[in-house]
């Protein structure tokens, strides 16, 4: 979709979709961030994407089709291959006397139109469709997972019984290859972060972790387990005949519309070998800090501090809270031809051009500490250490920061002020911590409200009471007023919040995707004084809030008030 600023103002302000002042603020913000206004509006879910698609259809004098709930006939859907449909963002969705009805996300793409004319034997009629609707119906290529498995599973079991094959040969059987490929592709298209293959007494349960929550996907007969495990071991270059010890490996998978790596962990259990595969996107697209969820004064504070030539930037939070993703986003900003960036990671989660990445290996004694010691001799400007796990690594990292390097790393603590106490515990002298740290980021991940079924409500008295018992509501309101989220005269009990009603597009969960909630602690003079005096985390947090730090809880409530997440998610994510 291509709209000029004037067109956007006409279709948004003059139709009361956005207030004139809000539009002008977005225009200024987009200019500062070097983005277009439309992208910013869609990113923040301020106006439904379908609205713009409809307006685009009007401008181009083409019909618009709402295909979001369309159950497409299989013979029509497969007139185009899934790969071609995804690559060109087009879909055949119906047929009538005019010909085949084809939905296009970008109907101004002349190359795609020429492709469609050659691809179909009969005439076509082009409709404009919303990108979100396209993403929904494209899943219909995958909807027959159980049906798709039925024949290949039966064939696989039959072959296994007929030919008592060893695992190495089973791994090369076409049915087994098809089963594994289908599971992996389905996981990718469902935006799963992890795939679990869990052997039970009589079956194998396949589960996907989507938006942080595990979902049962399909149950397979136990007879296919040996072949599936063998196939994954072959892909990950692991020992096929080793069934007693855990194994770790990695392999890549690439198609026209995706490129990913799978990090494989195999664990022997009573009922067989259990496999967990972490899916790592290798498309090269690193999310911006804004896309991760940094906003308002926290975003400004972080950007101001990452440009310093030396010192330490620490990201804290529990496992799975997105710390590494945040570090990669920072690195993408710092990654210029003028600097030498080196990393030591366990494991390397994303490959990044122009960054020298090394992976630790305990088997050969290549640890964070001795790897970091070597990196310092590689003439780096910027060093990223995947995690500071011990005193030795902490000491070397602090020394590197003192000697003119910018060091980025992560720590396992509950919040940003807790990182300073953790370094105390590791034996780092307070004056060294005070003089090396630039900034500390604390974070958690929360689920985002599904934009297709979002609804607003005023919390009941019972929910308000629960929140008031757990959180400092007065401080939260003070921050929301300061950040211009609510008016000063408003009471917390009068505020409207949001939740997802549940729909087909979010599997009736009310959530779609995840985003971070953050706190950014700058190492001011007063924080340095407190650190030197070995103050407690509580004392440091108190001073940081006096200086304007937005805590994770407060950032969460801001995101709940602006329709990004729910109060329930904030309560869940911030429990210690």
Coordinates of C-alpha atoms in Angstrom, one line a residue:
X1 CA 0.0 0.0 0.0
X2 CA 1.3 3.4 -1.0
X3 CA -0.3 6.5 0.5
X4 CA 1.1 10.1 0.5
X5 CA 0.9 12.0 3.8
X6 CA -1.9 14.1 2.4
X7 CA -3.9 11.0 1.4
X8 CA -3.4 9.5 4.9
X9 CA -4.5 12.7 6.5
X10 CA -7.7 12.7 4.4
X11 CA -8.6 9.0 5.1
X12 CA -7.8 9.2 8.8
X13 CA -8.4 12.7 10.2
X14 CA -11.4 13.7 8.0
X15 CA -13.1 10.4 8.8
X16 CA -12.4 10.7 12.5
X17 CA -10.2 7.6 12.6
X18 CA -7.5 9.7 14.2
X19 CA -7.5 13.1 15.9
X20 CA -5.7 15.8 13.9
X21 CA -3.2 16.4 16.8
X22 CA -2.5 12.7 17.1
X23 CA -1.8 12.5 13.3
X24 CA 0.6 15.4 13.5
X25 CA 2.4 13.9 16.4
X26 CA 2.8 10.6 14.5
X27 CA 4.0 12.5 11.5
X28 CA 6.8 14.1 13.6
X29 CA 7.7 10.9 15.3
X30 CA 7.9 9.0 12.0
X31 CA 10.2 11.6 10.6
X32 CA 12.5 11.4 13.7
X33 CA 12.6 7.6 13.4
X34 CA 13.1 7.7 9.7
X35 CA 9.8 5.7 9.2
X36 CA 6.7 6.3 7.2
X37 CA 3.5 7.2 9.1
X38 CA 1.6 4.2 7.8
X39 CA 4.2 1.8 9.2
X40 CA 4.1 3.5 12.5
X41 CA 0.2 3.4 12.7
X42 CA 0.2 -0.3 11.8
X43 CA 3.0 -1.1 14.2
X44 CA 1.0 0.4 17.0
X45 CA -2.4 -1.1 15.9
X46 CA -3.9 2.4 15.9
X47 CA -6.1 1.7 12.9
X48 CA -7.0 -1.8 11.5
X49 CA -4.9 -2.8 8.5
X50 CA -8.1 -3.8 6.7
X51 CA -9.2 -0.2 6.7
X52 CA -6.2 0.8 4.6
X53 CA -6.6 -2.1 2.3
X54 CA -10.2 -1.0 1.6
X55 CA -9.1 2.6 0.9
X56 CA -6.3 1.3 -1.3
X57 CA -8.9 -0.6 -3.3
X58 CA -11.0 2.5 -3.7
X59 CA -8.1 4.6 -4.9
X60 CA -7.1 1.9 -7.5
X61 CA -10.8 1.3 -8.4
X62 CA -10.5 -2.4 -7.7
X63 CA -12.9 -4.6 -5.6
X64 CA -11.9 -5.4 -2.0
X65 CA -12.4 -8.9 -0.6
X66 CA -12.6 -9.9 3.0
X67 CA -11.2 -13.4 2.9
X68 CA -10.4 -13.7 6.6
X69 CA -13.1 -16.2 7.3
X70 CA -13.1 -17.8 3.8
X71 CA -12.9 -21.5 3.6
X72 CA -11.2 -22.0 0.3
X73 CA -11.9 -25.1 -1.8
X74 CA -8.8 -27.2 -2.1
X75 CA -8.9 -27.4 -5.9
X76 CA -8.9 -23.6 -6.1
X77 CA -6.3 -23.0 -3.4
X78 CA -3.8 -25.4 -5.0
X79 CA -4.0 -23.7 -8.4
X80 CA -1.0 -21.9 -7.0
X81 CA 1.7 -23.6 -5.0
X82 CA 2.1 -22.5 -1.4
X83 CA 5.6 -21.2 -2.2
X84 CA 4.4 -19.1 -5.1
X85 CA 1.5 -17.7 -3.0
X86 CA 3.7 -16.7 -0.2
X87 CA 6.4 -15.2 -2.4
X88 CA 4.0 -13.0 -4.3
X89 CA 1.5 -12.5 -1.5
X90 CA -1.4 -13.6 -3.7
X91 CA -4.1 -16.3 -3.2
X92 CA -6.7 -17.9 -5.4
X93 CA -9.9 -17.9 -3.2
X94 CA -12.9 -18.5 -5.5
X95 CA -14.2 -19.0 -9.0
X96 CA -17.2 -17.7 -10.9
X97 CA -18.3 -16.8 -14.4
X98 CA -15.7 -14.0 -14.6
X99 CA -12.9 -16.5 -14.0
X100 CA -10.6 -17.3 -11.0
X101 CA -10.8 -14.7 -8.2
X102 CA -7.3 -13.9 -7.0
X103 CA -6.5 -11.8 -3.9
X104 CA -3.5 -9.5 -4.0
X105 CA -1.9 -7.7 -1.1
X106 CA 0.0 -5.4 -3.5
X107 CA -2.2 -5.0 -6.6
X108 CA 0.2 -2.3 -8.0
X109 CA 3.0 -4.9 -8.5
X110 CA 3.0 -5.3 -12.3
X111 CA 5.5 -8.2 -12.2
X112 CA 3.1 -10.2 -10.0
X113 CA 0.1 -9.4 -12.3
X114 CA 2.1 -10.7 -15.3
X115 CA 3.0 -13.8 -13.3
X116 CA -0.6 -14.5 -12.4
X117 CA -1.7 -14.2 -16.1
X118 CA 0.8 -16.9 -17.0
X119 CA 0.1 -19.0 -14.0
X120 CA -3.6 -19.5 -14.6
X121 CA -5.2 -21.3 -17.6
X122 CA -8.4 -19.3 -17.4
X123 CA -9.1 -15.5 -16.9
X124 CA -8.5 -14.0 -13.5
X125 CA -10.2 -11.2 -11.6
X126 CA -8.0 -9.3 -9.1
X127 CA -9.2 -8.3 -5.7
X128 CA -7.4 -6.3 -3.1
X129 CA -7.0 -8.2 0.2
X130 CA -5.5 -7.1 3.5
X131 CA -2.1 -8.5 4.4
X132 CA -3.4 -9.8 7.8
X133 CA -6.2 -11.6 6.0
X134 CA -3.7 -13.1 3.6
X135 CA -1.6 -14.4 6.5
X136 CA -4.6 -16.0 8.0
X137 CA -5.9 -17.9 4.9
X138 CA -2.4 -18.9 3.7
X139 CA -2.5 -21.3 6.7
X140 CA -5.1 -23.3 4.8
X141 CA -2.3 -24.9 2.9
X142 CA -1.3 -26.4 6.3
X143 CA -4.8 -27.1 7.7
X144 CA -4.8 -30.7 6.7
X145 CA -1.8 -31.7 8.9
X146 CA -3.6 -34.8 10.3
X147 CA -4.9 -35.8 6.9
X148 CA -1.5 -35.1 5.4
X149 CA 0.1 -37.4 8.0
X150 CA -2.4 -40.2 7.7
X151 CA -1.1 -41.8 4.5
X152 CA 2.6 -41.3 5.1
X153 CA 2.3 -42.6 8.7
X154 CA 0.5 -45.7 7.5
X155 CA 3.1 -46.2 4.8
X156 CA 6.0 -45.6 7.3
X157 CA 4.6 -48.2 9.8
X158 CA 4.1 -50.7 7.0
X159 CA 7.7 -50.3 5.8
X160 CA 9.1 -50.6 9.3
X161 CA 7.2 -53.9 9.8
X162 CA 8.1 -55.3 6.4
X163 CA 11.7 -54.4 6.5
X164 CA 13.1 -54.4 10.1
X165 CA 15.4 -51.6 9.1
X166 CA 18.1 -50.1 11.3
X167 CA 17.7 -46.5 12.4
X168 CA 20.2 -45.2 9.8
X169 CA 18.1 -46.6 7.0
X170 CA 14.8 -45.6 8.6
X171 CA 16.1 -42.0 8.6
X172 CA 16.3 -42.0 4.8
X173 CA 12.8 -43.5 4.3
X174 CA 10.7 -41.1 2.3
X175 CA 7.7 -41.3 4.7
X176 CA 9.9 -40.4 7.7
X177 CA 11.5 -37.5 5.8
X178 CA 8.0 -36.2 4.9
X179 CA 6.8 -36.5 8.5
X180 CA 9.7 -34.6 9.9
X181 CA 9.6 -31.9 7.2
X182 CA 5.9 -31.4 7.6
X183 CA 6.3 -31.0 11.4
X184 CA 9.1 -28.5 11.0
X185 CA 7.4 -26.5 8.3
X186 CA 4.2 -26.4 10.2
X187 CA 6.0 -25.1 13.3
X188 CA 7.7 -22.3 11.2
X189 CA 4.4 -21.2 9.7
X190 CA 2.7 -21.1 13.1
X191 CA 5.5 -18.9 14.4
X192 CA 6.5 -21.4 17.1
X193 CA 9.6 -20.8 19.1
X194 CA 10.1 -24.4 20.1
X195 CA 9.1 -27.9 18.9
X196 CA 8.7 -30.7 21.5
X197 CA 8.6 -34.4 20.5
X198 CA 7.6 -36.2 23.7
X199 CA 7.4 -40.0 23.7
X200 CA 4.7 -41.6 25.9
X201 CA 3.9 -45.3 26.4
X202 CA 1.9 -45.8 23.2
X203 CA 2.2 -42.5 21.3
X204 CA 4.4 -39.5 20.5
X205 CA 3.0 -36.1 21.3
X206 CA 4.1 -33.2 19.2
X207 CA 3.8 -29.8 20.9
X208 CA 4.7 -26.2 19.8
X209 CA 5.5 -23.3 22.0
X210 CA 3.7 -20.3 20.5
X211 CA 3.9 -16.9 22.2
X212 CA 5.5 -18.5 25.3
X213 CA 2.7 -21.1 25.8
X214 CA 2.9 -24.8 24.9
X215 CA 0.1 -26.3 22.6
X216 CA -0.6 -29.9 21.8
X217 CA -0.5 -30.2 17.9
X218 CA -0.8 -33.8 17.0
X219 CA -0.4 -37.3 18.5
X220 CA 1.6 -39.9 16.4
X221 CA 1.8 -43.7 16.8
X222 CA 4.8 -44.8 18.8
X223 CA 6.0 -46.9 15.8
X224 CA 7.3 -43.8 14.0
X225 CA 9.4 -42.6 17.0
X226 CA 12.6 -44.5 16.0
X227 CA 12.5 -43.1 12.5
X228 CA 11.8 -39.6 13.5
X229 CA 14.5 -39.5 16.1
X230 CA 17.0 -41.0 13.6
X231 CA 16.1 -38.5 11.0
X232 CA 16.6 -35.5 13.3
X233 CA 19.9 -37.0 14.4
X234 CA 21.0 -37.3 10.8
X235 CA 20.0 -33.6 10.1
X236 CA 21.8 -32.4 13.3
X237 CA 24.9 -34.6 12.6
X238 CA 24.5 -36.6 15.9
X239 CA 25.3 -40.2 16.7
X240 CA 22.4 -42.3 15.5
X241 CA 23.3 -45.3 17.7
X242 CA 23.7 -43.3 20.9
X243 CA 20.4 -43.7 22.9
X244 CA 21.7 -43.5 26.5
X245 CA 23.3 -40.0 26.7
X246 CA 21.9 -36.6 26.0
X247 CA 23.0 -35.0 22.7
X248 CA 23.0 -31.4 21.3
X249 CA 23.2 -30.3 17.7
X250 CA 22.0 -27.9 15.1
X251 CA 20.8 -27.9 11.5
X252 CA 19.4 -25.4 8.9
X253 CA 16.3 -25.4 6.8
X254 CA 15.7 -23.1 3.9
X255 CA 12.8 -22.6 1.5
X256 CA 11.6 -19.8 -0.8
X257 CA 10.0 -17.9 2.0
X258 CA 12.0 -18.7 5.1
X259 CA 15.5 -19.5 6.4
X260 CA 15.8 -20.9 9.9
X261 CA 18.1 -22.9 12.2
X262 CA 17.0 -25.6 14.6
X263 CA 18.9 -26.0 17.8
X264 CA 18.4 -29.6 18.8
X265 CA 18.5 -31.1 22.3
X266 CA 17.9 -34.8 22.8
X267 CA 17.3 -36.3 26.2
X268 CA 16.8 -40.1 27.0
X269 CA 13.6 -40.7 29.0
X270 CA 11.9 -43.9 30.2
X271 CA 9.6 -44.0 27.1
X272 CA 12.2 -43.1 24.6
X273 CA 14.3 -40.1 23.4
X274 CA 12.6 -36.7 23.9
X275 CA 13.6 -34.0 21.5
X276 CA 13.2 -30.2 21.8
X277 CA 14.1 -28.0 18.9
X278 CA 14.5 -24.2 19.3
X279 CA 13.7 -22.4 16.1
X280 CA 16.0 -19.5 15.3
X281 CA 15.2 -17.1 12.4
X282 CA 18.1 -16.6 10.1
X283 CA 16.4 -14.2 7.7
X284 CA 18.8 -11.5 8.8
X285 CA 16.0 -9.3 10.0
X286 CA 16.9 -7.9 13.5
X287 CA 14.0 -6.1 15.3
X288 CA 14.5 -2.5 16.1
X289 CA 14.3 -1.3 19.7
X290 CA 10.9 0.2 19.0
X291 CA 9.6 -3.1 17.6
X292 CA 10.9 -4.9 20.8
X293 CA 8.7 -2.6 22.9
X294 CA 11.1 0.2 24.1
X295 CA 9.2 3.5 24.1
X296 CA 9.0 7.0 25.6
X297 CA 11.8 8.2 27.9
X298 CA 13.2 4.6 28.3
X299 CA 13.9 4.4 24.6
X300 CA 15.6 7.8 24.6
X301 CA 17.7 7.0 27.6
X302 CA 18.9 3.7 26.1
X303 CA 19.7 5.2 22.7
X304 CA 21.7 8.0 24.4
X305 CA 23.8 5.5 26.3
X306 CA 24.6 2.8 23.7
X307 CA 26.6 5.3 21.7
X308 CA 29.2 5.7 24.4
X309 CA 32.7 4.4 23.3
X310 CA 33.4 2.3 26.4
X311 CA 31.8 0.9 29.5
X312 CA 29.2 -1.8 30.1
X313 CA 25.7 -2.4 29.0
X314 CA 23.9 -5.2 30.9
X315 CA 20.6 -6.8 30.1
X316 CA 18.9 -8.7 33.0
X317 CA 16.0 -11.0 33.3
X318 CA 15.1 -14.7 33.6
X319 CA 15.7 -17.4 31.0
X320 CA 13.5 -16.8 27.9
X321 CA 12.9 -13.1 28.6
X322 CA 14.4 -12.0 25.3
X323 CA 17.8 -10.7 26.6
X324 CA 19.8 -11.9 23.7
X325 CA 17.3 -10.5 21.2
X326 CA 17.8 -7.1 22.9
X327 CA 21.5 -7.3 22.6
X328 CA 21.3 -8.2 18.9
X329 CA 19.1 -5.1 18.4
X330 CA 21.7 -2.9 20.1
X331 CA 24.5 -4.5 18.1
X332 CA 22.6 -3.8 14.8
X333 CA 22.7 -0.1 15.7
X334 CA 26.4 -0.2 16.6
X335 CA 27.4 -2.4 13.6
X336 CA 29.1 0.0 11.3
X337 CA 32.3 -0.3 9.1
X338 CA 34.2 1.9 11.6
X339 CA 34.1 -0.6 14.5
X340 CA 35.3 -4.1 15.1
X341 CA 32.6 -6.2 16.9
X342 CA 33.4 -9.6 18.4
X343 CA 31.1 -11.9 20.4
X344 CA 31.4 -15.0 22.6
X345 CA 28.1 -16.8 22.8
X346 CA 26.5 -20.1 24.0
X347 CA 25.1 -20.8 21.5
X348 CA 25.2 -18.4 18.5
X349 CA 21.5 -17.8 18.0
X350 CA 21.7 -15.4 15.0
X351 CA 24.3 -14.9 12.4
X352 CA 25.0 -11.3 11.8
X353 CA 27.1 -9.9 8.9
X354 CA 30.3 -8.0 9.8
X355 CA 30.3 -9.4 13.4
X356 CA 32.9 -11.9 14.5
X357 CA 30.9 -14.5 16.4
X358 CA 32.5 -17.3 18.5
X359 CA 30.7 -20.2 20.3
X360 CA 31.9 -21.6 23.6
X361 CA 32.5 -25.3 23.9
X362 CA 32.9 -26.9 27.3
X363 CA 34.1 -30.2 25.8
X364 CA 37.4 -28.5 24.6
X365 CA 37.7 -26.0 27.5
X366 CA 36.6 -23.0 25.4
X367 CA 34.6 -21.1 28.1
X368 CA 33.3 -17.6 28.4
X369 CA 36.2 -16.5 30.5
X370 CA 39.1 -17.8 28.4
X371 CA 37.2 -16.8 25.2
X372 CA 36.7 -13.3 26.5
X373 CA 40.4 -13.1 27.4
X374 CA 41.3 -14.0 23.8
X375 CA 38.7 -11.5 22.4
X376 CA 40.4 -8.6 24.1
X377 CA 43.6 -9.4 22.1
X378 CA 41.6 -9.2 18.8
X379 CA 41.6 -5.4 18.7
X380 CA 37.8 -5.1 19.3
X381 CA 35.9 -1.9 19.8
X382 CA 32.8 -3.7 21.0
X383 CA 32.5 -7.0 22.8
X384 CA 29.4 -9.0 23.4
X385 CA 29.5 -11.8 26.0
X386 CA 26.4 -14.0 25.9
X387 CA 26.2 -14.3 29.7
X388 CA 28.3 -13.4 32.7
X389 CA 28.1 -16.6 34.7
X390 CA 31.0 -16.5 37.0
X391 CA 33.4 -14.2 38.9
X392 CA 36.2 -14.8 36.4
X393 CA 34.1 -13.7 33.4
X394 CA 32.8 -10.7 35.3
X395 CA 36.3 -9.6 36.2
X396 CA 37.6 -9.8 32.7
X397 CA 34.5 -8.0 31.3
X398 CA 34.9 -5.2 33.8
X399 CA 38.6 -4.9 33.0
X400 CA 37.8 -4.8 29.2
X401 CA 35.3 -2.0 29.8
X402 CA 37.9 -0.1 31.9
X403 CA 40.5 -0.3 29.1
X404 CA 38.4 1.4 26.4
X405 CA 36.0 -1.3 25.1
X406 CA 32.2 -1.2 25.0
X407 CA 31.1 -4.5 26.6
X408 CA 27.5 -5.9 26.2
X409 CA 26.3 -8.8 28.3
X410 CA 23.5 -10.4 30.2
X411 CA 22.9 -11.4 33.9
X412 CA 20.2 -13.5 35.6
X413 CA 18.6 -11.1 38.1
X414 CA 15.0 -10.1 38.7
X415 CA 15.4 -6.4 37.8
X416 CA 17.9 -3.8 36.7
X417 CA 19.1 -2.6 40.2
X418 CA 19.6 -6.3 41.1
X419 CA 22.4 -6.5 38.5
X420 CA 24.6 -4.3 40.7
X421 CA 24.1 -6.5 43.7
X422 CA 24.8 -9.6 41.6
X423 CA 28.2 -8.1 40.6
X424 CA 28.9 -7.4 44.3
X425 CA 28.2 -11.1 44.9
X426 CA 30.7 -12.1 42.2
X427 CA 33.4 -10.2 44.0
X428 CA 33.7 -7.2 41.8
X429 CA 34.8 -4.1 43.7
X430 CA 32.1 -1.4 44.1
X431 CA 34.2 1.4 42.7
X432 CA 34.9 -0.7 39.5
X433 CA 31.2 -1.3 39.0
X434 CA 30.4 2.4 39.5
X435 CA 33.0 3.5 37.0
X436 CA 32.3 0.9 34.2
X437 CA 28.5 0.5 33.9
X438 CA 26.8 2.8 31.5
X439 CA 23.3 1.4 31.6
X440 CA 21.3 -1.6 32.8
X441 CA 18.1 -3.0 31.2
X442 CA 15.7 -5.2 33.0
X443 CA 13.0 -7.0 31.0
X444 CA 10.2 -9.6 30.8
X445 CA 8.1 -10.8 27.8
X446 CA 4.3 -10.4 27.8
X447 CA 1.8 -11.6 25.3
X448 CA 0.2 -9.0 23.0
X449 CA -3.5 -8.6 22.6
X450 CA -4.8 -10.0 19.3
X451 CA -5.6 -7.0 17.1
X452 CA -8.5 -8.8 15.5
X453 CA -10.6 -9.3 18.6
X454 CA -9.4 -6.5 20.9
X455 CA -12.1 -5.0 23.1
X456 CA -12.0 -2.4 25.9
X457 CA -13.4 -2.6 29.4
X458 CA -13.3 -1.0 32.9
X459 CA -11.9 -3.4 35.4
X460 CA -14.3 -4.6 38.1
X461 CA -13.8 -3.5 41.8
X462 CA -12.4 -7.0 42.6
X463 CA -9.7 -6.7 39.9
X464 CA -8.9 -3.1 41.0
X465 CA -8.5 -4.3 44.6
X466 CA -6.1 -7.1 43.6
X467 CA -4.0 -4.6 41.6
X468 CA -3.9 -2.1 44.5
X469 CA -2.8 -4.8 46.9
X470 CA 0.1 -5.9 44.6
X471 CA 1.3 -2.7 43.1
X472 CA 1.9 1.0 44.0
X473 CA -1.0 2.4 42.0
X474 CA -0.1 6.0 43.0
X475 CA 3.4 5.7 41.4
X476 CA 1.9 4.0 38.3
X477 CA -0.6 6.8 37.8
X478 CA 2.2 9.4 38.4
X479 CA 4.3 7.9 35.6
X480 CA 1.3 7.6 33.2
X481 CA 0.5 11.3 33.7
X482 CA 4.2 12.2 33.2
X483 CA 4.4 10.2 30.0
X484 CA 1.1 11.7 28.8
X485 CA -0.8 8.4 28.8
X486 CA -3.6 9.7 31.0
X487 CA -4.8 13.0 32.3
X488 CA -3.9 14.2 35.8
X489 CA -7.5 14.3 37.0
X490 CA -8.1 10.6 36.2
X491 CA -8.5 7.9 38.9
X492 CA -7.1 4.5 38.3
X493 CA -10.5 2.9 38.9
X494 CA -11.9 5.0 36.1
X495 CA -9.4 3.9 33.5
X496 CA -10.3 1.7 30.5
X497 CA -8.1 -1.2 29.7
X498 CA -8.1 -3.8 26.9
X499 CA -8.3 -7.6 26.4
X500 CA -8.8 -10.0 23.5
X501 CA -12.2 -11.6 23.2
X502 CA -10.8 -14.6 21.4
X503 CA -11.2 -15.4 17.7
X504 CA -10.1 -17.8 15.0
X505 CA -7.0 -15.8 14.3
X506 CA -5.6 -16.2 17.8
X507 CA -7.0 -19.7 18.4
X508 CA -9.5 -18.1 20.8
X509 CA -6.7 -17.1 23.2
X510 CA -7.1 -13.4 22.9
X511 CA -3.3 -13.0 22.3
X512 CA -1.1 -12.9 19.2
X513 CA 2.7 -12.3 19.5
X514 CA 4.8 -11.1 22.3
X515 CA 6.5 -7.8 23.3
X516 CA 8.9 -6.7 26.1
X517 CA 8.3 -4.7 29.2
X518 CA 11.4 -2.9 30.3
X519 CA 13.2 -0.7 32.9
X520 CA 16.3 1.2 31.9
X521 CA 18.6 2.2 34.7
X522 CA 21.2 4.9 33.9
X523 CA 24.4 5.1 36.0
X524 CA 24.0 8.7 37.2
X525 CA 26.4 10.3 39.7
X526 CA 24.0 9.5 42.6
X527 CA 23.7 5.9 41.5
X528 CA 27.5 5.7 41.3
X529 CA 27.7 7.1 44.8
X530 CA 25.3 4.5 46.1
X531 CA 27.1 1.7 44.2
X532 CA 30.5 2.8 45.7
X533 CA 28.9 2.7 49.2
X534 CA 27.6 -0.8 48.4
X535 CA 23.9 0.2 48.7
X536 CA 21.1 -2.4 48.5
X537 CA 19.1 -3.0 45.4
X538 CA 16.1 -1.3 47.0
X539 CA 18.1 1.9 47.7
X540 CA 19.4 2.0 44.2
X541 CA 15.9 1.4 42.8
X542 CA 14.5 4.2 45.0
X543 CA 17.0 6.7 43.7
X544 CA 16.5 5.5 40.1
X545 CA 12.8 6.2 40.3
X546 CA 13.5 9.6 41.8
X547 CA 15.6 10.3 38.7
X548 CA 12.7 9.2 36.4
X549 CA 13.3 5.5 35.8
X550 CA 10.1 3.8 34.5
X551 CA 10.0 0.3 36.2
X552 CA 9.0 -2.8 34.4
X553 CA 5.7 -2.8 36.2
X554 CA 5.0 0.8 35.2
X555 CA 6.0 0.1 31.6
X556 CA 3.7 -2.9 31.7
X557 CA 0.8 -0.8 32.9
X558 CA 1.5 1.8 30.2
X559 CA 1.3 -1.0 27.6
X560 CA -1.9 -2.3 29.2
X561 CA -3.5 1.2 29.1
X562 CA -2.5 1.7 25.4
X563 CA -4.0 -1.6 24.3
X564 CA -0.8 -3.6 23.7
X565 CA -1.2 -6.2 26.4
X566 CA -3.5 -7.0 29.3
X567 CA -3.5 -6.4 33.1
X568 CA -3.5 -10.2 33.6
X569 CA -0.2 -10.5 31.6
X570 CA 1.5 -7.8 33.6
X571 CA 0.5 -9.5 36.9
X572 CA 1.7 -12.9 35.5
X573 CA 5.0 -11.6 34.1
X574 CA 6.1 -9.5 37.1
X575 CA 5.5 -12.1 39.8
X576 CA 8.9 -13.0 41.3

